[in-house]
mmCIF file of N, CA and C in Angstrom:
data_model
loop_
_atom_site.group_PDB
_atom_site.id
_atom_site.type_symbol
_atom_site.label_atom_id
_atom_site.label_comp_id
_atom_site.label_asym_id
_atom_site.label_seq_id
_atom_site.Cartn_x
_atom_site.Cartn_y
_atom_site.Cartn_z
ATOM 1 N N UNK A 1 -6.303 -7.031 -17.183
ATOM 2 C CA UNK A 1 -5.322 -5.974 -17.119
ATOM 3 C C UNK A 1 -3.922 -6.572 -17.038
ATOM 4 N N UNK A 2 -4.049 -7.303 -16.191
ATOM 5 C CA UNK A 2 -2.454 -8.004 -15.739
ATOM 6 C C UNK A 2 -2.063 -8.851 -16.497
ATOM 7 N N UNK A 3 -3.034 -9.775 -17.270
ATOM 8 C CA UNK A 3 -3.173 -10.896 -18.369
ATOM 9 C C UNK A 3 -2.259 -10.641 -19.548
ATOM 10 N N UNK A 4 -2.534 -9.648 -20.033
ATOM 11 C CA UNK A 4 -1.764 -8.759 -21.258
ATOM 12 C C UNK A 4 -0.469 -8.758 -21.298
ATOM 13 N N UNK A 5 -0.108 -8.343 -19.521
ATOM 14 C CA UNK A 5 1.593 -8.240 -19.765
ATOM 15 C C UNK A 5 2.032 -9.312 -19.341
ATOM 16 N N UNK A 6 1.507 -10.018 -18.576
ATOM 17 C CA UNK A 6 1.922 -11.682 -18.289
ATOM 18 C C UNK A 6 1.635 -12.812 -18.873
ATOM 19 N N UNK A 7 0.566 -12.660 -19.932
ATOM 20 C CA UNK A 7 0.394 -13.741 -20.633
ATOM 21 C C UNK A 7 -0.810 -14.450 -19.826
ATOM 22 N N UNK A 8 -1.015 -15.692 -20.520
ATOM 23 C CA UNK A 8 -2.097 -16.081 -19.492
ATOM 24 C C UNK A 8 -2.017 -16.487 -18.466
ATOM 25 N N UNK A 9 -2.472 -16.208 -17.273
ATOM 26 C CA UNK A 9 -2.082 -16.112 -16.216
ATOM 27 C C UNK A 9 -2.106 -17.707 -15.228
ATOM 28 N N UNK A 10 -3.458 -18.640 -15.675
ATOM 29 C CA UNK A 10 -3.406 -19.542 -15.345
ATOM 30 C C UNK A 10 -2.705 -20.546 -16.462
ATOM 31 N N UNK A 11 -1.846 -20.634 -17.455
ATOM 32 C CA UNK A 11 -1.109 -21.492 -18.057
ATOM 33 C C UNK A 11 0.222 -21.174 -18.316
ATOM 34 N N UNK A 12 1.098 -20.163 -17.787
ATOM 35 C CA UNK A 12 2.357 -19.627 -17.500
ATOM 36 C C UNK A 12 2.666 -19.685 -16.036
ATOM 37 N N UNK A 13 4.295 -19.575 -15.813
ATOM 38 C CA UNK A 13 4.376 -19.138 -14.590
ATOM 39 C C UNK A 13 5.611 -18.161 -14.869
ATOM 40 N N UNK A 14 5.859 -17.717 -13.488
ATOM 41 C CA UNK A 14 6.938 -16.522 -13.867
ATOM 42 C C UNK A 14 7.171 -16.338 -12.914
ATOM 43 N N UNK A 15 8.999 -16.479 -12.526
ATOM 44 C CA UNK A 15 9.523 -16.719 -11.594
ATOM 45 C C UNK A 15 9.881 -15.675 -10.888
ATOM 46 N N UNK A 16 10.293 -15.081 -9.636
ATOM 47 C CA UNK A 16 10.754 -13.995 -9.364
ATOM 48 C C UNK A 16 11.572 -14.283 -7.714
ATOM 49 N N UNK A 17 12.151 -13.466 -7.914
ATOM 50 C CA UNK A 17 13.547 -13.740 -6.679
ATOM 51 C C UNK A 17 12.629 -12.775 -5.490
ATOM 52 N N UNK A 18 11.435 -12.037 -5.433
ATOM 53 C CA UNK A 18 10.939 -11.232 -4.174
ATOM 54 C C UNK A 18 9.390 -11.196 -4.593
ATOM 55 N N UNK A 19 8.447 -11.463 -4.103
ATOM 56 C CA UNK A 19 6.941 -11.516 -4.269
ATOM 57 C C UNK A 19 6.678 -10.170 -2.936
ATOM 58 N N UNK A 20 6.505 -9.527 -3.065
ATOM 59 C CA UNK A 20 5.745 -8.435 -2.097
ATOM 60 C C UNK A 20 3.852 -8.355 -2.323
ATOM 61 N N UNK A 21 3.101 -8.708 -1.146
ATOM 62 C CA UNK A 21 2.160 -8.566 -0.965
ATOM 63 C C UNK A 21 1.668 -7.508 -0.190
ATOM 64 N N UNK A 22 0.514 -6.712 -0.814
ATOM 65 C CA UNK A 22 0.173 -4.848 -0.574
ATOM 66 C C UNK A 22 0.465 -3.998 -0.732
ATOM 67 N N UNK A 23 -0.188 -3.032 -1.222
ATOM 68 C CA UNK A 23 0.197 -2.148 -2.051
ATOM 69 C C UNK A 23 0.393 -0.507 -1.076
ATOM 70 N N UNK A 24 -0.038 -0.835 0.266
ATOM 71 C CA UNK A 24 0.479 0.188 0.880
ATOM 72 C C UNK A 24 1.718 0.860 1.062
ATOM 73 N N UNK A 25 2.082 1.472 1.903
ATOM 74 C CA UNK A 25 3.328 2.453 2.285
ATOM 75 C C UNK A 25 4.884 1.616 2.048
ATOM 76 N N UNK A 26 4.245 0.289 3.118
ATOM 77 C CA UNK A 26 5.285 -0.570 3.578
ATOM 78 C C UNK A 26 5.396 -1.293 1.950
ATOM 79 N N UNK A 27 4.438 -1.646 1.188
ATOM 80 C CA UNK A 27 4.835 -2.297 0.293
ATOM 81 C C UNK A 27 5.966 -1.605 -0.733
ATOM 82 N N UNK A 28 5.286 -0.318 -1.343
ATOM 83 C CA UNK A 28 5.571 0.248 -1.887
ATOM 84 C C UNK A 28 6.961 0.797 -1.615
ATOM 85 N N UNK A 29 7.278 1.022 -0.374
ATOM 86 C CA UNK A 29 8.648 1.467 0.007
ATOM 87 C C UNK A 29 9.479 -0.119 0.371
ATOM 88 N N UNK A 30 9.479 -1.477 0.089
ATOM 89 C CA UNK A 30 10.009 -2.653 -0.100
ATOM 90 C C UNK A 30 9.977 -2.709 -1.442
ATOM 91 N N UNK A 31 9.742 -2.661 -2.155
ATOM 92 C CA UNK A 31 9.951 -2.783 -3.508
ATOM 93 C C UNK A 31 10.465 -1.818 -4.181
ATOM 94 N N UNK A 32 10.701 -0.244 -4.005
ATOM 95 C CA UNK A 32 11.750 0.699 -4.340
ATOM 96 C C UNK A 32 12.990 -0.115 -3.851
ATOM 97 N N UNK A 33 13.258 -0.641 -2.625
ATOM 98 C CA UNK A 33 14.609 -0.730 -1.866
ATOM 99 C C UNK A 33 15.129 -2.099 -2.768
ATOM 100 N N UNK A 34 13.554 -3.111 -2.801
ATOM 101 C CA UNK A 34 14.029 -4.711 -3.751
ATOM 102 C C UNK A 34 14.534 -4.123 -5.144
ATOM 103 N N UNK A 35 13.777 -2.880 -5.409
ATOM 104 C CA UNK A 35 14.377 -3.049 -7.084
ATOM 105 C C UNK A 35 15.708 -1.917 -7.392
ATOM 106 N N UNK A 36 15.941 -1.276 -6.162
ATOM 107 C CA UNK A 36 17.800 -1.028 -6.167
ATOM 108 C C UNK A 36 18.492 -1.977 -5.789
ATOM 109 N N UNK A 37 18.084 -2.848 -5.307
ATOM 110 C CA UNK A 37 19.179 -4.278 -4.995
ATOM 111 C C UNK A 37 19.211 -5.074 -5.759
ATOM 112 N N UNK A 38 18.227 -4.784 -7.356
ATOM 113 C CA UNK A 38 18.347 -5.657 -8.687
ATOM 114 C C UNK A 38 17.706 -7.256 -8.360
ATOM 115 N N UNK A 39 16.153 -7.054 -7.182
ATOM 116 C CA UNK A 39 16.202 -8.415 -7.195
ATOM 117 C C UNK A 39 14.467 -8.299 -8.076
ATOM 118 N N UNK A 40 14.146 -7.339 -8.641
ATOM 119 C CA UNK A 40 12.906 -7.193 -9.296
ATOM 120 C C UNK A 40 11.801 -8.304 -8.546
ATOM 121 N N UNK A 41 11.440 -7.204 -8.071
ATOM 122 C CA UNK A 41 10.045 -7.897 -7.038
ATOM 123 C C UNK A 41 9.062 -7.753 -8.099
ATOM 124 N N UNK A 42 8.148 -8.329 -7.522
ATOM 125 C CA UNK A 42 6.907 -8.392 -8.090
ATOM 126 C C UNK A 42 5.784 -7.967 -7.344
ATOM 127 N N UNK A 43 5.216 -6.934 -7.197
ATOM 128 C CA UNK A 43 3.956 -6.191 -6.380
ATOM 129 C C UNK A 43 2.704 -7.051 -6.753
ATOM 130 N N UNK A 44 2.192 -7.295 -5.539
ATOM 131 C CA UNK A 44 0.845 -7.872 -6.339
ATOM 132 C C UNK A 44 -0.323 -6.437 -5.050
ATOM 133 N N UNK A 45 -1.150 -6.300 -6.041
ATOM 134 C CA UNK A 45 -1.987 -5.244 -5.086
ATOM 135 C C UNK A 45 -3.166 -5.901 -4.918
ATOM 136 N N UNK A 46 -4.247 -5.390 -3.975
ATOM 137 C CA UNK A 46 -5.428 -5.699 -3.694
ATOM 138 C C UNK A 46 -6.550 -4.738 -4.753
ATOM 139 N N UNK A 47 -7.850 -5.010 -4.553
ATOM 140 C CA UNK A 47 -8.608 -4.127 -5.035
ATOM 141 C C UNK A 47 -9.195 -2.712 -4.709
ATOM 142 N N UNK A 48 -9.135 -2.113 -5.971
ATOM 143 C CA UNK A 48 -9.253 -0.521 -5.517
ATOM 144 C C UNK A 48 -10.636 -0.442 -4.908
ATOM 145 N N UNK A 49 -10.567 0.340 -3.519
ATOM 146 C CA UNK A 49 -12.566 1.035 -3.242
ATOM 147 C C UNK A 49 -12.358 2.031 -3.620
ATOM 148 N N UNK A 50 -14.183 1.922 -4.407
ATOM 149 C CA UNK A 50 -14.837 2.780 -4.835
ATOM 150 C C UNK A 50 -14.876 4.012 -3.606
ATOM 151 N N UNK A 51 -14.100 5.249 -4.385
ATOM 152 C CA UNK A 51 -14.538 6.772 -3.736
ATOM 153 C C UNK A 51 -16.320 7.362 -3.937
ATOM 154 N N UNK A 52 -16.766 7.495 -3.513
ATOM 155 C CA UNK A 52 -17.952 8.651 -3.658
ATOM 156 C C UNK A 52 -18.400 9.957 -3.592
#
């Protein structure tokens, strides 16, 4: 999924001025605030659980 827009993932790198780890509340509301301050974070999320 992620491969596609980044290229290959283990023979590139790609630099970024804010790495945010989790995709919860706190993440999600740090990375609105990083990407009005123009420092384009980069979200990395965990894996989705399965609902039933």
């Amino acid at each position: 999924m992620y491969a596609n827009y980044y290229g290959d993932l283990m023979g590139t790198a790609k630099h970024s001025k804010l790495l945010i780890l989790g995709s919860g509340p706190a993440g999600y509301t740090a990375a609105v605030y990083a990407a009005r301050a123009n420092l384009q974070p980069v979200l990395i999320t965990g894996m989705e659980k399965a609902v039933s």
